Short mmCIF file of C-alpha atoms in Angstrom, two decimals:
data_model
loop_
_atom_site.label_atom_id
_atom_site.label_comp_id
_atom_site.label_asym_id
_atom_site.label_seq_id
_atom_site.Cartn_x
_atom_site.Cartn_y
_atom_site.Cartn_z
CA UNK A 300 21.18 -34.05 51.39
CA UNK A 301 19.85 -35.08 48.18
CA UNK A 302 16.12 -33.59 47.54
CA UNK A 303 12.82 -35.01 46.31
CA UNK A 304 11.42 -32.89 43.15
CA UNK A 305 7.69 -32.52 43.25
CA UNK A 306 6.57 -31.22 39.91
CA UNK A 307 2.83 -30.61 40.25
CA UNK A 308 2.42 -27.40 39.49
CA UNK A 309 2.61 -25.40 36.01
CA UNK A 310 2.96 -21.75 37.64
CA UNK A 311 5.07 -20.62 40.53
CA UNK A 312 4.63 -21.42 44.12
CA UNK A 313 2.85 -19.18 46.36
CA UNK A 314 2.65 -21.19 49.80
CA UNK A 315 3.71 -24.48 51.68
CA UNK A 316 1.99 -25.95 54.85
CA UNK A 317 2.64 -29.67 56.58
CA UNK A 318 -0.19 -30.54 58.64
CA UNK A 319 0.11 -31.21 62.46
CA UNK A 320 1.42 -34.67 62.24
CA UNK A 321 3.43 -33.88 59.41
CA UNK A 322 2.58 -36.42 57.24
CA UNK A 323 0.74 -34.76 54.66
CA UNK A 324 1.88 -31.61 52.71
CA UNK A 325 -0.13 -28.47 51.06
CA UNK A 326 1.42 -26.37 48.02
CA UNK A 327 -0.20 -23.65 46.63
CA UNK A 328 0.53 -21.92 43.14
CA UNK A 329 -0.55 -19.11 41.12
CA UNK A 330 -2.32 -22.40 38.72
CA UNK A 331 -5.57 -22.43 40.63
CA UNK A 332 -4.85 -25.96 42.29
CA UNK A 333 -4.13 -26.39 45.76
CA UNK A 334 -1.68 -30.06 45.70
CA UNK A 335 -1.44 -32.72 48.22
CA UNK A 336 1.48 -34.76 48.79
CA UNK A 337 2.91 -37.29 51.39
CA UNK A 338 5.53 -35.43 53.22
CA UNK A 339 8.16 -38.41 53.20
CA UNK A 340 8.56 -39.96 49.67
CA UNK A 341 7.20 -36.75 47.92
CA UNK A 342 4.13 -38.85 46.69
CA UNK A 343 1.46 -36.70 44.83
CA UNK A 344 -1.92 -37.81 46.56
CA UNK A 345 -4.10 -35.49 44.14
CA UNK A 346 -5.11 -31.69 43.68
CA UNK A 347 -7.98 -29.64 44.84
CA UNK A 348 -10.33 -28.23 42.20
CA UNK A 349 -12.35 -25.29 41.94
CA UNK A 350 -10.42 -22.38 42.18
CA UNK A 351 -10.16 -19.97 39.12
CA UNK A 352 -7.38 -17.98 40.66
CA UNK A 353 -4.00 -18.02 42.18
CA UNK A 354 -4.17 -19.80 45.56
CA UNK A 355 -2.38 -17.77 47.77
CA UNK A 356 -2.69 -19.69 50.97
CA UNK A 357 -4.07 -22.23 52.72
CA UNK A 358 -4.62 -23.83 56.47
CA UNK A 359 -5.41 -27.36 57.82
CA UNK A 360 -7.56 -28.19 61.09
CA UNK A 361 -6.07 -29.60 63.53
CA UNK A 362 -7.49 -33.00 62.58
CA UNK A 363 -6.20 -32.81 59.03
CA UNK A 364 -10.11 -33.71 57.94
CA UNK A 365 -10.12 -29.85 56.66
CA UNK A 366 -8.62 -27.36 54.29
CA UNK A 367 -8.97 -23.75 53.74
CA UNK A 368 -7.82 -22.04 50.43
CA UNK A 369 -7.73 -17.90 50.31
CA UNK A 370 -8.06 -17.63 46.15
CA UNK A 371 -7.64 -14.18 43.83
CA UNK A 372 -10.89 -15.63 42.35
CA UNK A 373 -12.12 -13.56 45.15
CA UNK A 374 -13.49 -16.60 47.62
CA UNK A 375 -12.31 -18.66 50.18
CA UNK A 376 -13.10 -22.62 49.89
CA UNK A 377 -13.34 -25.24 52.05
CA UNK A 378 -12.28 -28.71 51.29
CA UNK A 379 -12.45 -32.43 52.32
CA UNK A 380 -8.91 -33.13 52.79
CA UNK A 381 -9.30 -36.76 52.23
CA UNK A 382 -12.03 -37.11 48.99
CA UNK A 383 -10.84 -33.66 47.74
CA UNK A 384 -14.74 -32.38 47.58
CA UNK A 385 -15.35 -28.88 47.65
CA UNK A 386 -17.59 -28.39 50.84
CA UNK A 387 -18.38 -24.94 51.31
CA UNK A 388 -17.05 -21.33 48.90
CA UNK A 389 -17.04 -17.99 51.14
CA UNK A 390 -18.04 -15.60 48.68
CA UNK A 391 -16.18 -12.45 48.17
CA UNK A 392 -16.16 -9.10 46.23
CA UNK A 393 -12.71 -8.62 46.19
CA UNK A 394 -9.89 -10.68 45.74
CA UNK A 395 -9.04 -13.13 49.13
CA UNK A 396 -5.07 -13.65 50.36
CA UNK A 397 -4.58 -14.62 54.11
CA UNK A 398 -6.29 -17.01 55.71
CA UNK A 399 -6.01 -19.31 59.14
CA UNK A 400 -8.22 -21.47 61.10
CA UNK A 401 -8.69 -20.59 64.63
CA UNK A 402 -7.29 -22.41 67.73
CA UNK A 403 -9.90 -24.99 67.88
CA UNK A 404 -11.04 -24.79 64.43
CA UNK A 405 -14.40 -23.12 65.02
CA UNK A 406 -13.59 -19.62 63.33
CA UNK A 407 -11.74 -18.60 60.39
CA UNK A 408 -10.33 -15.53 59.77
CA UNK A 409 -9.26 -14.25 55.75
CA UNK A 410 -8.40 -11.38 54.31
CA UNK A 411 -9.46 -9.23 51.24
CA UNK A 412 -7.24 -6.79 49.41
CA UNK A 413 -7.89 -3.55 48.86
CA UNK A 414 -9.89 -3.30 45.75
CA UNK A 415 -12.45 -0.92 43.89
CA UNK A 416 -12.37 1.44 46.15
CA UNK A 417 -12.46 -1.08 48.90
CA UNK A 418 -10.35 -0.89 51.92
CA UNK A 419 -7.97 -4.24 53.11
CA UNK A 420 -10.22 -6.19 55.35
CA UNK A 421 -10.35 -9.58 57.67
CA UNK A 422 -13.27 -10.91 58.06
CA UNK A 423 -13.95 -13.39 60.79
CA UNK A 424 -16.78 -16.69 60.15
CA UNK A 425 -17.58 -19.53 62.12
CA UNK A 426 -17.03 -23.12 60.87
CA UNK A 427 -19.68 -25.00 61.83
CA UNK A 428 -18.83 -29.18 62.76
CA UNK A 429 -22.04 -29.91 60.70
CA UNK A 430 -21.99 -29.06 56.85
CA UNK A 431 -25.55 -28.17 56.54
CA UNK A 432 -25.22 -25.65 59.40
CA UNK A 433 -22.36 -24.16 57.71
CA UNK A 434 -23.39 -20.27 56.49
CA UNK A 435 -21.37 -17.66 54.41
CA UNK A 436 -22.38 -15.30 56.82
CA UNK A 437 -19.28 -12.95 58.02
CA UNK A 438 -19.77 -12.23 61.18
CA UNK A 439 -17.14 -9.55 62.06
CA UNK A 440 -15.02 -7.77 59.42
CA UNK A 441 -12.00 -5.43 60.21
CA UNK A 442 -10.96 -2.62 58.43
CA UNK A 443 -7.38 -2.63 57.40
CA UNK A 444 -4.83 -0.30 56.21
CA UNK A 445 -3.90 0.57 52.77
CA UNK A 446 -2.13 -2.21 50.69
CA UNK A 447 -2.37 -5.73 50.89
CA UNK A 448 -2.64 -7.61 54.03
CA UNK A 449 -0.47 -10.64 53.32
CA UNK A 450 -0.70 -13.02 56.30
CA UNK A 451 -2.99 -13.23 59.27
CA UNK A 452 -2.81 -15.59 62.51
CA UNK A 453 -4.53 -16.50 65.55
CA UNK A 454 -3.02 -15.97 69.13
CA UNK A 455 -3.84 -15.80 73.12
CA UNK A 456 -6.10 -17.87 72.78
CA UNK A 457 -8.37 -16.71 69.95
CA UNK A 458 -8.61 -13.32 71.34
CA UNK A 459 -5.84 -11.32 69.22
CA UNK A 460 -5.13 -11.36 65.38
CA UNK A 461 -1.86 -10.77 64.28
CA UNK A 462 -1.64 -9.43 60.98
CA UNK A 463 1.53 -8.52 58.18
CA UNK A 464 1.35 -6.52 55.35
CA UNK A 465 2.65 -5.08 52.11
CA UNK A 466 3.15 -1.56 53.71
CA UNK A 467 6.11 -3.26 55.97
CA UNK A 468 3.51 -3.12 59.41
CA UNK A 469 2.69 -5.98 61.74
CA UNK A 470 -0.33 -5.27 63.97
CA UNK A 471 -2.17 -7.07 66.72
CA UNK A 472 -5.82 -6.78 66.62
CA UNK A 473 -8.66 -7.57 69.23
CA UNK A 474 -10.88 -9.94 67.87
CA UNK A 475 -13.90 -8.72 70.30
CA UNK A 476 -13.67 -4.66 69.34
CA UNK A 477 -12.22 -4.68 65.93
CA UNK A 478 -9.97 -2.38 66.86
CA UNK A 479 -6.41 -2.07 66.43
CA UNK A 480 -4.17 -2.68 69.67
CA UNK A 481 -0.50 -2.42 68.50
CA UNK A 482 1.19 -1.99 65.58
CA UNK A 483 4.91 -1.31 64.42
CA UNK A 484 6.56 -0.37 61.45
CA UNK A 485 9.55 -3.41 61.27
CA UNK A 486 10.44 -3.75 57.73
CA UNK A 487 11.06 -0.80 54.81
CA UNK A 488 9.20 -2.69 51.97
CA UNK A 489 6.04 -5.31 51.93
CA UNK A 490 6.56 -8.02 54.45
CA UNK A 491 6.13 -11.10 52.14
CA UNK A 492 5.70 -13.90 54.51
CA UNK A 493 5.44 -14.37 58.73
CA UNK A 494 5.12 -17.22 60.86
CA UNK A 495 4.55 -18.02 64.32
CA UNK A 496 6.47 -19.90 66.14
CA UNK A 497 5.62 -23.51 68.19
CA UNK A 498 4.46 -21.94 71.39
CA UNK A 499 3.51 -18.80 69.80
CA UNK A 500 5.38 -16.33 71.78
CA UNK A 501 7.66 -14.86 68.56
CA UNK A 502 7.27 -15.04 64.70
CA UNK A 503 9.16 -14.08 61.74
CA UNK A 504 9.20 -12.43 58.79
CA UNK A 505 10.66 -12.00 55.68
CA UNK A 506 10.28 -8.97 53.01
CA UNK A 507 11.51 -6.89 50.31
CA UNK A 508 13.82 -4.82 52.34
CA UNK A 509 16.47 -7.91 52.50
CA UNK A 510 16.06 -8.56 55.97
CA UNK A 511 14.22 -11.56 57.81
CA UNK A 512 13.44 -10.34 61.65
CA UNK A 513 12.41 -12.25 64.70
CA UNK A 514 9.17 -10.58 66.55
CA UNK A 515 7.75 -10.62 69.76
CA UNK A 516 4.05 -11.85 69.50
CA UNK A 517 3.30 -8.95 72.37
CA UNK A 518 4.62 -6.07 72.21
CA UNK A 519 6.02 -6.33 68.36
CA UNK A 520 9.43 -5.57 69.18
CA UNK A 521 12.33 -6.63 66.78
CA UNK A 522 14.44 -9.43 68.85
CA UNK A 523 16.61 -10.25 65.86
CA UNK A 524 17.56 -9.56 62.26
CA UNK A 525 18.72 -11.73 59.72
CA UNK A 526 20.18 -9.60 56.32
CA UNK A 527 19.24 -12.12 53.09
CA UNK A 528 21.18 -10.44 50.45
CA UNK A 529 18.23 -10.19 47.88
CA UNK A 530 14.69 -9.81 48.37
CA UNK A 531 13.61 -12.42 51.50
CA UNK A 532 10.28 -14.14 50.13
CA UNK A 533 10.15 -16.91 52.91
CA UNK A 534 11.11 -17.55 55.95
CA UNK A 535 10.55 -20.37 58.81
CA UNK A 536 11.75 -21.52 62.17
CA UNK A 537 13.13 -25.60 63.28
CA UNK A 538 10.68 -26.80 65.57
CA UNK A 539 13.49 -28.53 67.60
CA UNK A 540 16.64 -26.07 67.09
CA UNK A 541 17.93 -22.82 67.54
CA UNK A 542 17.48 -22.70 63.38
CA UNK A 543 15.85 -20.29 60.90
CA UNK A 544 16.16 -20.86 57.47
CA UNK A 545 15.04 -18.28 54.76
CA UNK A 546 14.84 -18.31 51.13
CA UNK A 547 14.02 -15.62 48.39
CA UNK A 548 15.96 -14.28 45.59
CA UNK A 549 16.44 -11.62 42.39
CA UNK A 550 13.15 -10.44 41.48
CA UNK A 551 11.06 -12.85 38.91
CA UNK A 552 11.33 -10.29 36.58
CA UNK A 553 15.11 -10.38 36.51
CA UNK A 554 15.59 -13.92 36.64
CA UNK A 555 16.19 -14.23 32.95
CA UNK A 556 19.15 -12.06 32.87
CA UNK A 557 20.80 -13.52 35.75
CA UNK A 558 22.72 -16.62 36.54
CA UNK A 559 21.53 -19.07 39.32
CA UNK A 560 24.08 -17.91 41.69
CA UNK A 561 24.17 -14.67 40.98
CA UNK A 562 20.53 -14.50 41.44
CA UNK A 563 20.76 -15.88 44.99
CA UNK A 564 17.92 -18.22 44.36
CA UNK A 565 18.74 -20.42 47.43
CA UNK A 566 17.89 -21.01 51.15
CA UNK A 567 20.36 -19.80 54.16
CA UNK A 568 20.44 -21.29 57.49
CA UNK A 569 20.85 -19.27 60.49
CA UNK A 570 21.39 -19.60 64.09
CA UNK A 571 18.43 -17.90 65.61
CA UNK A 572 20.18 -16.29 69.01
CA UNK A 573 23.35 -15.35 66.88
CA UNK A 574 22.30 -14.86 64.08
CA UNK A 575 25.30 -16.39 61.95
CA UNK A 576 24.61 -18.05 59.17
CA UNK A 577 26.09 -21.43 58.72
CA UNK A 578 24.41 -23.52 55.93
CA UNK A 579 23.18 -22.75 52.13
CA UNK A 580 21.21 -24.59 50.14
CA UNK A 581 20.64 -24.19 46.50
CA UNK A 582 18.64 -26.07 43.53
CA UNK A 583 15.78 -23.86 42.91
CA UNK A 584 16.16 -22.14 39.28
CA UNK A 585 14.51 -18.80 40.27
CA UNK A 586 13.40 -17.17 43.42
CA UNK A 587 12.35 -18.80 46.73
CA UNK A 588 8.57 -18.27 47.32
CA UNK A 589 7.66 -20.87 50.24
CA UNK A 590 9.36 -22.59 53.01
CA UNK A 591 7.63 -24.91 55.51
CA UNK A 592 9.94 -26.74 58.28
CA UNK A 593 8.23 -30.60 59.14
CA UNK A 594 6.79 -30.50 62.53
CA UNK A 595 9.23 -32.97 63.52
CA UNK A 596 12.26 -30.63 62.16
CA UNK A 597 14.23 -33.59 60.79
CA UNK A 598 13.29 -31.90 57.15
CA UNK A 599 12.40 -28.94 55.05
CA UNK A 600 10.82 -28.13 51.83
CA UNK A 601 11.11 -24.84 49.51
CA UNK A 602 8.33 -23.86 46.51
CA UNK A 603 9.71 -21.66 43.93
CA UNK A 604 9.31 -19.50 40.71
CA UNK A 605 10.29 -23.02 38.46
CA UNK A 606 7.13 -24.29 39.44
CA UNK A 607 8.78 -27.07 42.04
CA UNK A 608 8.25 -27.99 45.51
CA UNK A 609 11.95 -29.30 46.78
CA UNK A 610 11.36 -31.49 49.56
CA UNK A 611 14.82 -32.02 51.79
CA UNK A 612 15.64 -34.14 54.20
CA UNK A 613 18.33 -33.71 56.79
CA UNK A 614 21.21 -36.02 56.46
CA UNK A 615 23.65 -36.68 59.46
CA UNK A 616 25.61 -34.05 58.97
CA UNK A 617 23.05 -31.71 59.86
CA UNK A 618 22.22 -33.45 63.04
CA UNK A 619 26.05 -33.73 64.47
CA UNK A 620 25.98 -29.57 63.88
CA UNK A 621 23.07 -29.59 66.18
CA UNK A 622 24.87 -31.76 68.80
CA UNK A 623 28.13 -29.42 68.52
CA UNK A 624 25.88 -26.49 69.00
CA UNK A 625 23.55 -27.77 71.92
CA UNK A 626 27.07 -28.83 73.33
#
């Protein structure tokens, strides 16, 4: 399985997202420029500027026309994925890190962190399908705990919020009250990174307490753990097999002092009902930060602390595991 290198970045990786056909990919870095590549030759289409921040995250619309950017210039920008034209900046006074379109694309919710006396917040706006009818204009925000509220995303049908954050808490929210309507304590340090899955009945999550876990989108309840022996930065699930893979590492700080392998700074494949890990990939010189599996699960790409996106394809030998295992 022999990687594609995509050097476009001159600061370390924060976040990776394919788009719903797959063919196009999203990295963002702590350099202020959102990049967009094709997904199967690794070809760099062009960057997004405007940001004068870290980019934390981003989403896509289900159409792929859009692209949202959560920035610690403290805004929130949306783009023309196509031209690359800034089309609309939701102003902030605080520095913005989640963000996710809604299902249907007609609300966005991002988050704030807690800042200047500031409580975390989400605030909810509406994207309107005409630009000169789009407004800045936050029409609900919800007050969040203290610390960081590191990723946010939409469920049942637009009418929950499922939030993760730095003080190890994932919470479900109702969009209508505001209000919070469970929440439980899964992970000992900040939870660093959650997705959902495809159908959106589970997600998981990765975090500073060396553990990746496997959640129930209802009633929050731990279904499986996965121990990553460093911190767990990333984590994501195949879209067509029993498969998580995770990735993560020593500390940035350390990295210096520490060989490659020592360090851990690799991905590790597990079997999502067993939880046995049966793969390991390595290249990355320096922590894990981002992991994104193609919607089509036939590949995989990983954003580090070196500043590259690693974008892997499966080879055969991947696939006749999957056979032995289905069999």
């Amino acid at each position: 399985m022999k990687p594609y290198l995509l050097k476009g970045h001159e600061r370390p990786l924060n976040f990776l997202k394919f788009n719903r056909e797959g063919d196009l990919l999203i990295s963002c870095a702590k350099d202020h420029h959102p990049t967009l590549w094709f997904s199967d030759d690794g070809y760099r289409v062009g960057t997004y500027n405007g940001h004068n921040g870290a980019v934390w995250t981003c989403d896509l619309t289900w159409d792929s026309e859009k692209l949202i950017t959560a920035s610690a210039d403290s805004s929130v920008k949306l783009w023309d994925v196509a031209s690359g034209k800034d089309l609309f900046t939701f102003k902030s006074q605080e520095p913005c890190r989640a963000v996710a379109f809604s299902i249907g694309d007609r609300m966005a919710a991002y988050t704030t962190d807690q800042f200047m006396g500031q409580p975390s917040q989400i605030h909810l706006v509406n994207i309107a399908d005409d630009l000169s009818d789009q407004s800045g204009d936050v029409i609900k925000s919800l007050r969040g705990p203290k610390g960081r509220i590191t990723r946010i995303a939409w469920t049942d049908l637009n009418r929950t919020l499922i939030s993760a954050g730095e003080d190890g808490f994932v919470r479900r929210w109702d969009v209508e009250t505001g209000k919070i309507t469970a929440e439980n304590r899964i992970h000992d340090a900040d939870i660093k990174d959650m997705q959902l899955s495809k159908d959106g009945t589970h997600f998981i999550t990765a975090s500073g307490d060396r553990t990746s876990k496997l959640v129930d989108s209802q009633d929050l309840q731990v279904m499986k753990e996965f121990a990553f022996e460093r911190p767990a930065n990333a984590a994501a699930m195949s879209p067509i097999a029993d498969h998580v893979v995770v990735g993560g590492g020593q500390e940035a700080s350390q990295v210096t002092t520490t060989a490659g392998k020592a360090g851990r700074f690799e991905s590790r494949f597990f079997h999502k009902v067993y939880q046995e890990e049966f793969g390991t990939v390595r290249g990355h010189f320096g922590p894990v930060n981002a992991v994104a599996f193609h919607p089509d699960g036939r590949s995989f790409c990983t954003g580090g602390e070196d500043g590259y996106v690693r974008l892997q394809h499966f080879d055969a030998t991947y696939f006749n595991l999957l056979n032995k295992q289905e069999l």
